[in-house]
Amino acid sequence: MKAVVVGLGYVGLPLARAASVAGVEVVGLDLNLRVVDLLNAGRSHIDDLSSDDVSEMVANGFTATSDAACIAEADIVVICVPTPLDDSGSPDLAAVIGAAKAVEQHMQPGLTVVLESTTYPGTTEEILKPLLENGKRICGVDFFLAFSPERIDPGNEKFTIVNTPKVVGGVTPVSTQKAAAFYSKFIDQIVEAKGTREAETAKLLENTYRHVNIALVNEMAQFCFAMGIDIWEVIRLAKTKPFGFQSFTPSAGVGGHCIPIDPNYLAYKVRADLDRPFRFVELAEEINNGMPPYVSRRLQDLLNDHSKPVRGSTVLLLGVTYKANISDRRESPAMPLAKRLLDMGCTLKFHDPYVESWEVDGRVVEKTDDLEAALLTADAAIIVQAHQEYVSSAERIGASTSPILDATGKFSGANVERL
Ligand SMILES: NC(=O)c1ccc[n+]([C@@H]2O[C@H](COP(=O)([O-])OP(=O)(O)OC[C@H]3O[C@@H](n4cnc5c(N)ncnc54)[C@H](O)[C@@H]3O)[C@@H](O)[C@H]2O)c1
């Protein structure tokens, strides 16, 4: 079997590797020439794969290219391109449309096409299908089309692409079967969906569920702090209930490509088709977007307790990625938090073993590598992400003489205040 994976990022590259390990002949197609060159040279550009992993793929016959002609040889094409929001906050499907047009130009009869990019319900049948049919072909006869939501969790060592069940929903039953047959070569459990819309919406339900529950706990954290109740203890107690409760933890805000963006795809579709707001999504967004300003106010209060203003103080941010133990900074809450603190006039520094350099609104933030020395000289610090390096140094962090605001709930000490 020959597969082409379109879009070799956080989603496409691990998929290409899993298929390649299972003996599928894989070609990776990406518009970014730097990514193509890096991969062909056996070098990885994402957290979840090492350069050794990529070298092994190349040795197994994997190649990357920016030439869509490779599609002519394929039995299956899987599209894993970005689905961001445009400047007005609406879904931007330009990459999906671009990929579909490239596939249409080169596809041969019998091809199976699968979309993995997170998107609103209807995209596969209303946008992809007509582009691929293009008045010349019939879906289910000349080619097969399915949607299969991507469920990768960067940095998660327990659940990988292989042991995370894969939902597959085809435009026709044969489309579902063909896509499921491909994934079953390297994924333990395939879950067949009734159709593409259900598969598309399942992904959005998963992400909206996280978004809403994170917002719930973030709002509770604010109330609890104001009422002198320890939210972390509350969560520890609540999660002893063995049924009906899943714990979420407060944070400096949500980040990454999924949680802050995907629920908007669903809200957009609800608004477009039904002319109704999706109130849960809007509320969750409001609360989660309010966390960086809330954290900056808490920092201001903490400095005030030490008779210091924010202006002129040196503030150290620990962990500026969007989650712990990865280098991805997309939509990281550290960014709006830093912006606010810089606007308030502090001298900002950051420490992050995963990030080489960091700019906020065109302003270069000084990186410090010596955590202990930086903690000693800072007027205050905020732990935004609990990277493993910090958890391993929890005792030293807890002994800090400078005040620390811990947005992760993983640290304690005389001068550590949790969110
Ligand atoms: N990263 C995650 O953790 C995650 C999790 C769940 C879902 N998703 C979804 O998966 C999709 C892909 O996300 P990602 O994180 O892998 O993105 P990414 O930005 O890491 O990678 C996308 C790649 O696609 C390439 N590309 C863009 N347009 C192209 C085109 N027309 N043809 C060929 N290549 C093209 C880019 O150059 C880039 O290398 C998105 O819809 C995202 O919402 C991502």
GROMACS .gro file of C-alpha atoms and ligand atoms in nm:
model
  463
    1MET     CA    1   0.000   0.000   0.000
    2LYS     CA    2   0.122   0.350  -0.085
    3ALA     CA    3   0.014   0.645   0.127
    4VAL     CA    4   0.068   1.018   0.092
    5VAL     CA    5   0.041   1.225   0.409
    6VAL     CA    6  -0.030   1.591   0.331
    7GLY     CA    7   0.101   1.827   0.602
    8LEU     CA    8   0.398   1.703   0.804
    9GLY     CA    9   0.347   1.878   1.137
   10TYR     CA   10   0.253   1.765   1.486
   11VAL     CA   11  -0.022   1.545   1.342
   12GLY     CA   12   0.100   1.433   1.000
   13LEU     CA   13   0.454   1.331   1.090
   14PRO     CA   14   0.368   1.086   1.374
   15LEU     CA   15   0.100   0.939   1.146
   16ALA     CA   16   0.352   0.901   0.863
   17ARG     CA   17   0.591   0.730   1.103
   18ALA     CA   18   0.330   0.489   1.241
   19ALA     CA   19   0.225   0.389   0.888
   20SER     CA   20   0.584   0.356   0.775
   21VAL     CA   21   0.673   0.133   1.072
   22ALA     CA   22   0.374  -0.086   0.977
   23GLY     CA   23   0.525  -0.140   0.632
   24VAL     CA   24   0.320   0.113   0.434
   25GLU     CA   25   0.519   0.299   0.169
   26VAL     CA   26   0.479   0.661   0.279
   27VAL     CA   27   0.549   0.987   0.101
   28GLY     CA   28   0.507   1.310   0.296
   29LEU     CA   29   0.385   1.616   0.108
   30ASP     CA   30   0.439   1.960   0.259
   31LEU     CA   31   0.453   2.310   0.110
   32ASN     CA   32   0.723   2.413   0.356
   33LEU     CA   33   1.055   2.341   0.182
   34ARG     CA   34   1.251   2.377   0.505
   35VAL     CA   35   1.042   2.098   0.663
   36VAL     CA   36   1.085   1.880   0.352
   37ASP     CA   37   1.464   1.927   0.352
   38LEU     CA   38   1.494   1.869   0.726
   39LEU     CA   39   1.298   1.545   0.710
   40ASN     CA   40   1.485   1.410   0.409
   41ALA     CA   41   1.806   1.481   0.601
   42GLY     CA   42   1.668   1.267   0.889
   43ARG     CA   43   1.597   1.555   1.124
   44SER     CA   44   1.281   1.608   1.324
   45HIS     CA   45   1.110   1.944   1.381
   46ILE     CA   46   0.844   1.827   1.629
   47ASP     CA   47   0.857   1.721   1.997
   48ASP     CA   48   0.706   1.377   1.967
   49LEU     CA   49   0.960   1.236   1.720
   50SER     CA   50   1.337   1.237   1.757
   51SER     CA   51   1.576   1.276   1.466
   52ASP     CA   52   1.658   0.907   1.514
   53ASP     CA   53   1.289   0.828   1.454
   54VAL     CA   54   1.292   1.032   1.133
   55SER     CA   55   1.620   0.874   1.017
   56GLU     CA   56   1.464   0.533   1.072
   57MET     CA   57   1.163   0.637   0.861
   58VAL     CA   58   1.394   0.756   0.584
   59ALA     CA   59   1.583   0.427   0.602
   60ASN     CA   60   1.245   0.248   0.568
   61GLY     CA   61   1.181   0.436   0.244
   62PHE     CA   62   0.995   0.747   0.367
   63THR     CA   63   1.053   1.057   0.158
   64ALA     CA   64   0.924   1.410   0.189
   65THR     CA   65   0.844   1.630  -0.108
   66SER     CA   66   0.665   1.949  -0.201
   67ASP     CA   67   0.565   1.805  -0.539
   68ALA     CA   68   0.200   1.699  -0.540
   69ALA     CA   69   0.265   1.466  -0.837
   70CYS     CA   70   0.339   1.194  -0.577
   71ILE     CA   71  -0.040   1.166  -0.530
   72ALA     CA   72  -0.071   0.993  -0.869
   73GLU     CA   73   0.101   0.686  -0.721
   74ALA     CA   74  -0.101   0.673  -0.398
   75ASP     CA   75  -0.368   0.430  -0.279
   76ILE     CA   76  -0.459   0.660   0.008
   77VAL     CA   77  -0.405   1.029   0.086
   78VAL     CA   78  -0.442   1.160   0.441
   79ILE     CA   79  -0.477   1.537   0.483
   80CYS     CA   80  -0.333   1.680   0.808
   81VAL     CA   81  -0.300   2.051   0.729
   82PRO     CA   82  -0.368   2.338   0.972
   83THR     CA   83  -0.717   2.473   1.035
   84PRO     CA   84  -0.662   2.809   1.208
   85LEU     CA   85  -0.896   3.104   1.258
   86ASP     CA   86  -0.876   3.408   1.032
   87ASP     CA   87  -0.840   3.766   1.153
   88SER     CA   88  -1.214   3.791   1.219
   89GLY     CA   89  -1.210   3.472   1.431
   90SER     CA   90  -1.384   3.259   1.165
   91PRO     CA   91  -1.258   2.920   1.039
   92ASP     CA   92  -0.982   2.949   0.782
   93LEU     CA   93  -1.000   2.644   0.556
   94ALA     CA   94  -0.750   2.775   0.299
   95ALA     CA   95  -0.498   2.495   0.368
   96VAL     CA   96  -0.767   2.223   0.348
   97ILE     CA   97  -0.896   2.366   0.021
   98GLY     CA   98  -0.541   2.403  -0.116
   99ALA     CA   99  -0.463   2.041  -0.026
  100ALA     CA  100  -0.790   1.916  -0.180
  101LYS     CA  101  -0.717   2.098  -0.507
  102ALA     CA  102  -0.368   1.947  -0.520
  103VAL     CA  103  -0.515   1.599  -0.463
  104GLU     CA  104  -0.779   1.655  -0.732
  105GLN     CA  105  -0.517   1.746  -0.993
  106HIS     CA  106  -0.324   1.422  -0.949
  107MET     CA  107  -0.569   1.160  -0.821
  108GLN     CA  108  -0.612   0.826  -0.997
  109PRO     CA  109  -0.931   0.612  -0.993
  110GLY     CA  110  -0.985   0.414  -0.673
  111LEU     CA  111  -0.803   0.660  -0.444
  112THR     CA  112  -0.913   0.689  -0.081
  113VAL     CA  113  -0.888   1.038   0.070
  114VAL     CA  114  -0.911   1.098   0.445
  115LEU     CA  115  -0.929   1.436   0.616
  116GLU     CA  116  -0.782   1.448   0.968
  117SER     CA  117  -0.768   1.825   1.025
  118THR     CA  118  -1.008   1.943   1.294
  119THR     CA  119  -1.295   2.130   1.132
  120TYR     CA  120  -1.666   2.207   1.153
  121PRO     CA  121  -1.929   1.944   1.067
  122GLY     CA  122  -2.000   1.933   0.698
  123THR     CA  123  -1.649   2.018   0.576
  124THR     CA  124  -1.582   1.673   0.431
  125GLU     CA  125  -1.908   1.650   0.237
  126GLU     CA  126  -1.977   2.016   0.160
  127ILE     CA  127  -1.625   2.134   0.077
  128LEU     CA  128  -1.391   1.842   0.014
  129LYS     CA  129  -1.628   1.615  -0.180
  130PRO     CA  130  -1.727   1.869  -0.452
  131LEU     CA  131  -1.365   1.981  -0.490
  132LEU     CA  132  -1.253   1.621  -0.546
  133GLU     CA  133  -1.548   1.532  -0.771
  134ASN     CA  134  -1.494   1.848  -0.975
  135GLY     CA  135  -1.773   1.749  -1.214
  136LYS     CA  136  -1.566   1.454  -1.339
  137ARG     CA  137  -1.592   1.189  -1.068
  138ILE     CA  138  -1.843   1.041  -0.827
  139CYS     CA  139  -1.754   0.991  -0.463
  140GLY     CA  140  -1.806   0.627  -0.364
  141VAL     CA  141  -1.756   0.512  -0.724
  142ASP     CA  142  -1.439   0.674  -0.862
  143PHE     CA  143  -1.283   0.756  -0.526
  144PHE     CA  144  -1.357   0.716  -0.157
  145LEU     CA  145  -1.369   0.985   0.109
  146ALA     CA  146  -1.372   0.980   0.490
  147PHE     CA  147  -1.309   1.196   0.793
  148SER     CA  148  -1.101   1.066   1.081
  149PRO     CA  149  -1.034   1.307   1.365
  150GLU     CA  150  -0.681   1.333   1.484
  151ARG     CA  151  -0.638   1.272   1.857
  152ILE     CA  152  -0.270   1.326   1.917
  153ASP     CA  153  -0.166   1.454   2.258
  154PRO     CA  154   0.188   1.594   2.225
  155GLY     CA  155   0.414   1.482   2.508
  156ASN     CA  156   0.179   1.203   2.621
  157GLU     CA  157   0.386   0.888   2.652
  158LYS     CA  158   0.100   0.665   2.769
  159PHE     CA  159  -0.144   0.727   2.484
  160THR     CA  160   0.015   0.727   2.141
  161ILE     CA  161  -0.127   0.705   1.794
  162VAL     CA  162  -0.118   0.323   1.820
  163ASN     CA  163  -0.321   0.274   2.139
  164THR     CA  164  -0.565   0.566   2.102
  165PRO     CA  165  -0.889   0.445   1.937
  166LYS     CA  166  -0.940   0.599   1.592
  167VAL     CA  167  -1.282   0.722   1.485
  168VAL     CA  168  -1.348   0.685   1.111
  169GLY     CA  169  -1.657   0.809   0.927
  170GLY     CA  170  -1.689   0.774   0.549
  171VAL     CA  171  -1.916   0.944   0.297
  172THR     CA  172  -2.019   0.590   0.192
  173PRO     CA  173  -1.987   0.257   0.376
  174VAL     CA  174  -1.707   0.148   0.141
  175SER     CA  175  -1.524   0.476   0.216
  176THR     CA  176  -1.541   0.394   0.588
  177GLN     CA  177  -1.415   0.041   0.526
  178LYS     CA  178  -1.123   0.154   0.309
  179ALA     CA  179  -1.009   0.419   0.557
  180ALA     CA  180  -1.055   0.177   0.850
  181ALA     CA  181  -0.851  -0.090   0.668
  182PHE     CA  182  -0.562   0.158   0.633
  183TYR     CA  183  -0.563   0.269   0.997
  184SER     CA  184  -0.605  -0.083   1.131
  185LYS     CA  185  -0.255  -0.162   0.997
  186PHE     CA  186  -0.104   0.041   1.282
  187ILE     CA  187  -0.381   0.141   1.525
  188ASP     CA  188  -0.517  -0.107   1.779
  189GLN     CA  189  -0.884  -0.004   1.774
  190ILE     CA  190  -1.090   0.151   1.496
  191VAL     CA  191  -1.432   0.295   1.582
  192GLU     CA  192  -1.658   0.328   1.280
  193ALA     CA  193  -1.887   0.633   1.275
  194LYS     CA  194  -2.230   0.657   1.118
  195GLY     CA  195  -2.104   0.930   0.887
  196THR     CA  196  -1.856   1.211   0.836
  197ARG     CA  197  -2.058   1.472   1.028
  198GLU     CA  198  -2.073   1.257   1.340
  199ALA     CA  199  -1.696   1.196   1.321
  200GLU     CA  200  -1.629   1.569   1.270
  201THR     CA  201  -1.857   1.665   1.558
  202ALA     CA  202  -1.714   1.400   1.793
  203LYS     CA  203  -1.376   1.572   1.775
  204LEU     CA  204  -1.533   1.910   1.848
  205LEU     CA  205  -1.729   1.765   2.140
  206GLU     CA  206  -1.405   1.629   2.287
  207ASN     CA  207  -1.229   1.964   2.263
  208THR     CA  208  -1.527   2.171   2.372
  209TYR     CA  209  -1.568   1.942   2.675
  210ARG     CA  210  -1.210   2.018   2.779
  211HIS     CA  211  -1.248   2.389   2.708
  212VAL     CA  212  -1.567   2.416   2.918
  213ASN     CA  213  -1.437   2.208   3.210
  214ILE     CA  214  -1.108   2.398   3.222
  215ALA     CA  215  -1.310   2.721   3.231
  216LEU     CA  216  -1.526   2.583   3.512
  217VAL     CA  217  -1.226   2.504   3.729
  218ASN     CA  218  -1.054   2.833   3.639
  219GLU     CA  219  -1.358   3.028   3.752
  220MET     CA  220  -1.382   2.820   4.069
  221ALA     CA  221  -1.014   2.885   4.139
  222GLN     CA  222  -1.081   3.257   4.138
  223PHE     CA  223  -1.381   3.228   4.373
  224CYS     CA  224  -1.201   2.987   4.604
  225PHE     CA  225  -0.898   3.213   4.638
  226ALA     CA  226  -1.121   3.511   4.719
  227MET     CA  227  -1.305   3.301   4.983
  228GLY     CA  228  -0.987   3.157   5.135
  229ILE     CA  229  -1.055   2.802   5.013
  230ASP     CA  230  -0.772   2.593   4.874
  231ILE     CA  231  -0.892   2.491   4.523
  232TRP     CA  232  -0.614   2.232   4.487
  233GLU     CA  233  -0.731   2.058   4.802
  234VAL     CA  234  -1.090   2.080   4.674
  235ILE     CA  235  -0.987   1.904   4.352
  236ARG     CA  236  -0.785   1.641   4.541
  237LEU     CA  237  -1.093   1.558   4.746
  238ALA     CA  238  -1.343   1.567   4.459
  239LYS     CA  239  -1.140   1.335   4.242
  240THR     CA  240  -1.156   1.055   4.498
  241LYS     CA  241  -1.511   0.999   4.369
  242PRO     CA  242  -1.472   0.694   4.146
  243PHE     CA  243  -1.760   0.780   3.911
  244GLY     CA  244  -1.923   1.084   3.751
  245PHE     CA  245  -1.629   1.321   3.797
  246GLN     CA  246  -1.319   1.391   3.591
  247SER     CA  247  -1.069   1.633   3.739
  248PHE     CA  248  -0.937   1.938   3.560
  249THR     CA  249  -0.689   2.182   3.708
  250PRO     CA  250  -0.668   2.561   3.705
  251SER     CA  251  -0.397   2.724   3.497
  252ALA     CA  252  -0.269   3.051   3.361
  253GLY     CA  253  -0.498   2.993   3.062
  254VAL     CA  254  -0.546   2.755   2.771
  255GLY     CA  255  -0.308   2.720   2.477
  256GLY     CA  256  -0.211   2.506   2.183
  257HIS     CA  257  -0.368   2.458   1.845
  258CYS     CA  258  -0.681   2.282   1.970
  259ILE     CA  259  -0.855   2.404   2.284
  260PRO     CA  260  -0.853   2.780   2.216
  261ILE     CA  261  -0.939   2.735   1.847
  262ASP     CA  262  -1.148   2.427   1.766
  263PRO     CA  263  -1.460   2.507   1.971
  264ASN     CA  264  -1.488   2.822   1.758
  265TYR     CA  265  -1.532   2.601   1.452
  266LEU     CA  266  -1.840   2.449   1.614
  267ALA     CA  267  -1.970   2.785   1.735
  268TYR     CA  268  -1.925   2.921   1.381
  269LYS     CA  269  -2.130   2.639   1.228
  270VAL     CA  270  -2.406   2.669   1.489
  271ARG     CA  271  -2.422   3.043   1.420
  272ALA     CA  272  -2.412   2.999   1.039
  273ASP     CA  273  -2.673   2.720   1.018
  274LEU     CA  274  -2.903   2.798   1.311
  275ASP     CA  275  -2.834   3.165   1.379
  276ARG     CA  276  -2.781   3.083   1.744
  277PRO     CA  277  -2.488   3.140   1.976
  278PHE     CA  278  -2.311   2.842   2.130
  279ARG     CA  279  -2.322   2.988   2.480
  280PHE     CA  280  -2.098   2.736   2.653
  281VAL     CA  281  -1.817   2.800   2.406
  282GLU     CA  282  -1.847   3.176   2.436
  283LEU     CA  283  -1.850   3.165   2.816
  284ALA     CA  284  -1.556   2.923   2.833
  285GLU     CA  285  -1.360   3.144   2.600
  286GLU     CA  286  -1.433   3.452   2.807
  287ILE     CA  287  -1.324   3.283   3.132
  288ASN     CA  288  -1.014   3.112   2.991
  289ASN     CA  289  -0.903   3.428   2.808
  290GLY     CA  290  -0.944   3.610   3.140
  291MET     CA  291  -0.685   3.392   3.314
  292PRO     CA  292  -0.364   3.569   3.198
  293PRO     CA  293  -0.497   3.907   3.322
  294TYR     CA  294  -0.610   3.739   3.646
  295VAL     CA  295  -0.264   3.590   3.699
  296SER     CA  296  -0.102   3.928   3.636
  297ARG     CA  297  -0.332   4.085   3.899
  298ARG     CA  298  -0.237   3.811   4.146
  299LEU     CA  299   0.131   3.882   4.075
  300GLN     CA  300   0.067   4.252   4.131
  301ASP     CA  301  -0.092   4.172   4.469
  302LEU     CA  302   0.195   3.942   4.561
  303LEU     CA  303   0.450   4.213   4.489
  304ASN     CA  304   0.236   4.460   4.678
  305ASP     CA  305   0.255   4.231   4.984
  306HIS     CA  306   0.632   4.279   4.959
  307SER     CA  307   0.590   4.657   4.923
  308LYS     CA  308   0.694   4.653   4.559
  309PRO     CA  309   0.525   4.786   4.246
  310VAL     CA  310   0.522   4.589   3.922
  311ARG     CA  311   0.692   4.880   3.747
  312GLY     CA  312   1.067   4.840   3.783
  313SER     CA  313   1.047   4.494   3.941
  314THR     CA  314   1.217   4.196   3.779
  315VAL     CA  315   0.965   3.921   3.709
  316LEU     CA  316   1.072   3.572   3.603
  317LEU     CA  317   0.840   3.344   3.402
  318LEU     CA  318   0.907   2.971   3.430
  319GLY     CA  319   0.781   2.766   3.135
  320VAL     CA  320   0.645   2.967   2.842
  321THR     CA  321   0.519   2.682   2.621
  322TYR     CA  322   0.148   2.600   2.604
  323LYS     CA  323   0.184   2.283   2.811
  324ALA     CA  324   0.453   2.109   3.013
  325ASN     CA  325   0.743   1.915   2.861
  326ILE     CA  326   0.704   2.025   2.501
  327SER     CA  327   0.847   2.315   2.301
  328ASP     CA  328   0.526   2.422   2.123
  329ARG     CA  329   0.437   2.783   2.205
  330ARG     CA  330   0.128   2.820   1.985
  331GLU     CA  331  -0.139   3.023   2.166
  332SER     CA  332   0.053   2.987   2.494
  333PRO     CA  333  -0.109   3.184   2.779
  334ALA     CA  334   0.245   3.296   2.871
  335MET     CA  335   0.224   3.535   2.576
  336PRO     CA  336  -0.073   3.752   2.687
  337LEU     CA  337   0.055   3.729   3.045
  338ALA     CA  338   0.399   3.856   2.942
  339LYS     CA  339   0.244   4.130   2.728
  340ARG     CA  340   0.048   4.255   3.025
  341LEU     CA  341   0.343   4.247   3.264
  342LEU     CA  342   0.565   4.429   3.013
  343ASP     CA  343   0.296   4.691   2.961
  344MET     CA  344   0.286   4.737   3.339
  345GLY     CA  345   0.656   4.823   3.326
  346CYS     CA  346   0.834   4.527   3.480
  347THR     CA  347   1.166   4.385   3.363
  348LEU     CA  348   1.071   4.045   3.231
  349LYS     CA  349   1.293   3.738   3.211
  350PHE     CA  350   1.209   3.380   3.126
  351HIS     CA  351   1.344   3.035   3.193
  352ASP     CA  352   1.243   2.739   2.978
  353PRO     CA  353   1.455   2.437   2.892
  354TYR     CA  354   1.249   2.385   2.575
  355VAL     CA  355   1.268   2.738   2.432
  356GLU     CA  356   1.581   2.901   2.292
  357SER     CA  357   1.455   3.255   2.246
  358TRP     CA  358   1.127   3.433   2.300
  359GLU     CA  359   0.977   3.755   2.169
  360VAL     CA  360   0.660   3.918   2.293
  361ASP     CA  361   0.506   4.173   2.059
  362GLY     CA  362   0.844   4.229   1.895
  363ARG     CA  363   1.013   4.275   2.234
  364VAL     CA  364   1.291   4.024   2.305
  365VAL     CA  365   1.255   3.873   2.651
  366GLU     CA  366   1.585   3.792   2.820
  367LYS     CA  367   1.641   3.420   2.868
  368THR     CA  368   1.812   3.294   3.179
  369ASP     CA  369   1.958   2.943   3.205
  370ASP     CA  370   2.059   2.945   3.570
  371LEU     CA  371   1.729   2.889   3.748
  372GLU     CA  372   1.858   2.924   4.102
  373ALA     CA  373   2.049   3.248   4.035
  374ALA     CA  374   1.751   3.389   3.845
  375LEU     CA  375   1.516   3.307   4.134
  376LEU     CA  376   1.754   3.475   4.377
  377THR     CA  377   1.770   3.801   4.183
  378ALA     CA  378   1.407   3.822   4.066
  379ASP     CA  379   1.158   4.024   4.269
  380ALA     CA  380   0.897   3.759   4.188
  381ALA     CA  381   0.843   3.458   3.965
  382ILE     CA  382   0.543   3.290   3.804
  383ILE     CA  383   0.545   2.917   3.728
  384VAL     CA  384   0.334   2.897   3.412
  385GLN     CA  385   0.415   2.537   3.310
  386ALA     CA  386   0.546   2.265   3.540
  387HIS     CA  387   0.814   2.120   3.312
  388GLN     CA  388   0.969   1.802   3.450
  389GLU     CA  389   1.291   1.995   3.519
  390TYR     CA  390   1.101   2.213   3.767
  391VAL     CA  391   0.916   1.923   3.928
  392SER     CA  392   1.254   1.753   3.983
  393SER     CA  393   1.382   2.074   4.147
  394ALA     CA  394   1.065   2.126   4.351
  395GLU     CA  395   1.257   2.142   4.680
  396ARG     CA  396   1.493   2.411   4.554
  397ILE     CA  397   1.205   2.607   4.402
  398GLY     CA  398   1.010   2.572   4.729
  399ALA     CA  399   1.308   2.716   4.920
  400SER     CA  400   1.312   3.032   4.707
  401THR     CA  401   1.345   3.355   4.902
  402SER     CA  402   1.168   3.549   4.626
  403PRO     CA  403   0.790   3.520   4.613
  404ILE     CA  404   0.659   3.271   4.357
  405LEU     CA  405   0.310   3.252   4.211
  406ASP     CA  406   0.251   2.891   4.107
  407ALA     CA  407  -0.017   2.860   3.837
  408THR     CA  408   0.029   2.482   3.821
  409GLY     CA  409  -0.045   2.377   4.180
  410LYS     CA  410   0.260   2.152   4.188
  411PHE     CA  411   0.489   2.349   4.417
  412SER     CA  412   0.488   2.452   4.779
  413GLY     CA  413   0.712   2.648   5.012
  414ALA     CA  414   0.713   2.944   5.249
  415ASN     CA  415   0.723   3.190   4.959
  416VAL     CA  416   0.512   2.994   4.711
  417GLU     CA  417   0.153   3.102   4.657
  418ARG     CA  418  -0.066   2.879   4.443
  419LEU     CA  419  -0.330   3.007   4.205
  420LIG     N1  420  -0.108   1.961   1.724
  420LIG     C1  421  -0.200   1.898   1.788
  420LIG     O1  422  -0.181   1.861   1.903
  420LIG     C2  423  -0.335   1.868   1.727
  420LIG     C3  424  -0.423   1.789   1.801
  420LIG     C4  425  -0.548   1.760   1.748
  420LIG     C5  426  -0.583   1.811   1.623
  420LIG     N2  427  -0.496   1.886   1.551
  420LIG     C6  428  -0.540   1.930   1.419
  420LIG     O2  429  -0.461   1.871   1.318
  420LIG     C7  430  -0.442   1.963   1.208
  420LIG     C8  431  -0.294   1.982   1.180
  420LIG     O3  432  -0.233   2.039   1.295
  420LIG     P1  433  -0.076   2.035   1.321
  420LIG     O4  434  -0.061   2.069   1.465
  420LIG     O5  435  -0.017   1.909   1.269
  420LIG     O6  436  -0.028   2.156   1.228
  420LIG     P2  437   0.123   2.198   1.195
  420LIG     O7  438   0.121   2.343   1.171
  420LIG     O8  439   0.217   2.138   1.295
  420LIG     O9  440   0.156   2.124   1.058
  420LIG     C9  441   0.085   2.143   0.941
  420LIG    C10  442   0.178   2.126   0.821
  420LIG    O10  443   0.099   2.139   0.704
  420LIG    C11  444   0.173   2.210   0.606
  420LIG     N3  445   0.079   2.264   0.508
  420LIG    C12  446  -0.003   2.371   0.519
  420LIG     N4  447  -0.079   2.383   0.409
  420LIG    C13  448  -0.044   2.281   0.326
  420LIG    C14  449  -0.088   2.240   0.198
  420LIG     N5  450  -0.188   2.304   0.132
  420LIG     N6  451  -0.029   2.133   0.142
  420LIG    C15  452   0.069   2.066   0.206
  420LIG     N7  453   0.114   2.100   0.329
  420LIG    C16  454   0.057   2.206   0.388
  420LIG    C17  455   0.250   2.312   0.684
  420LIG    O11  456   0.364   2.357   0.613
  420LIG    C18  457   0.286   2.233   0.811
  420LIG    O12  458   0.413   2.171   0.801
  420LIG    C19  459  -0.517   2.089   1.248
  420LIG    O13  460  -0.646   2.084   1.195
  420LIG    C20  461  -0.524   2.078   1.400
  420LIG    O14  462  -0.636   2.147   1.452
  420LIG    C21  463  -0.373   1.918   1.601
   0.00000   0.00000   0.00000
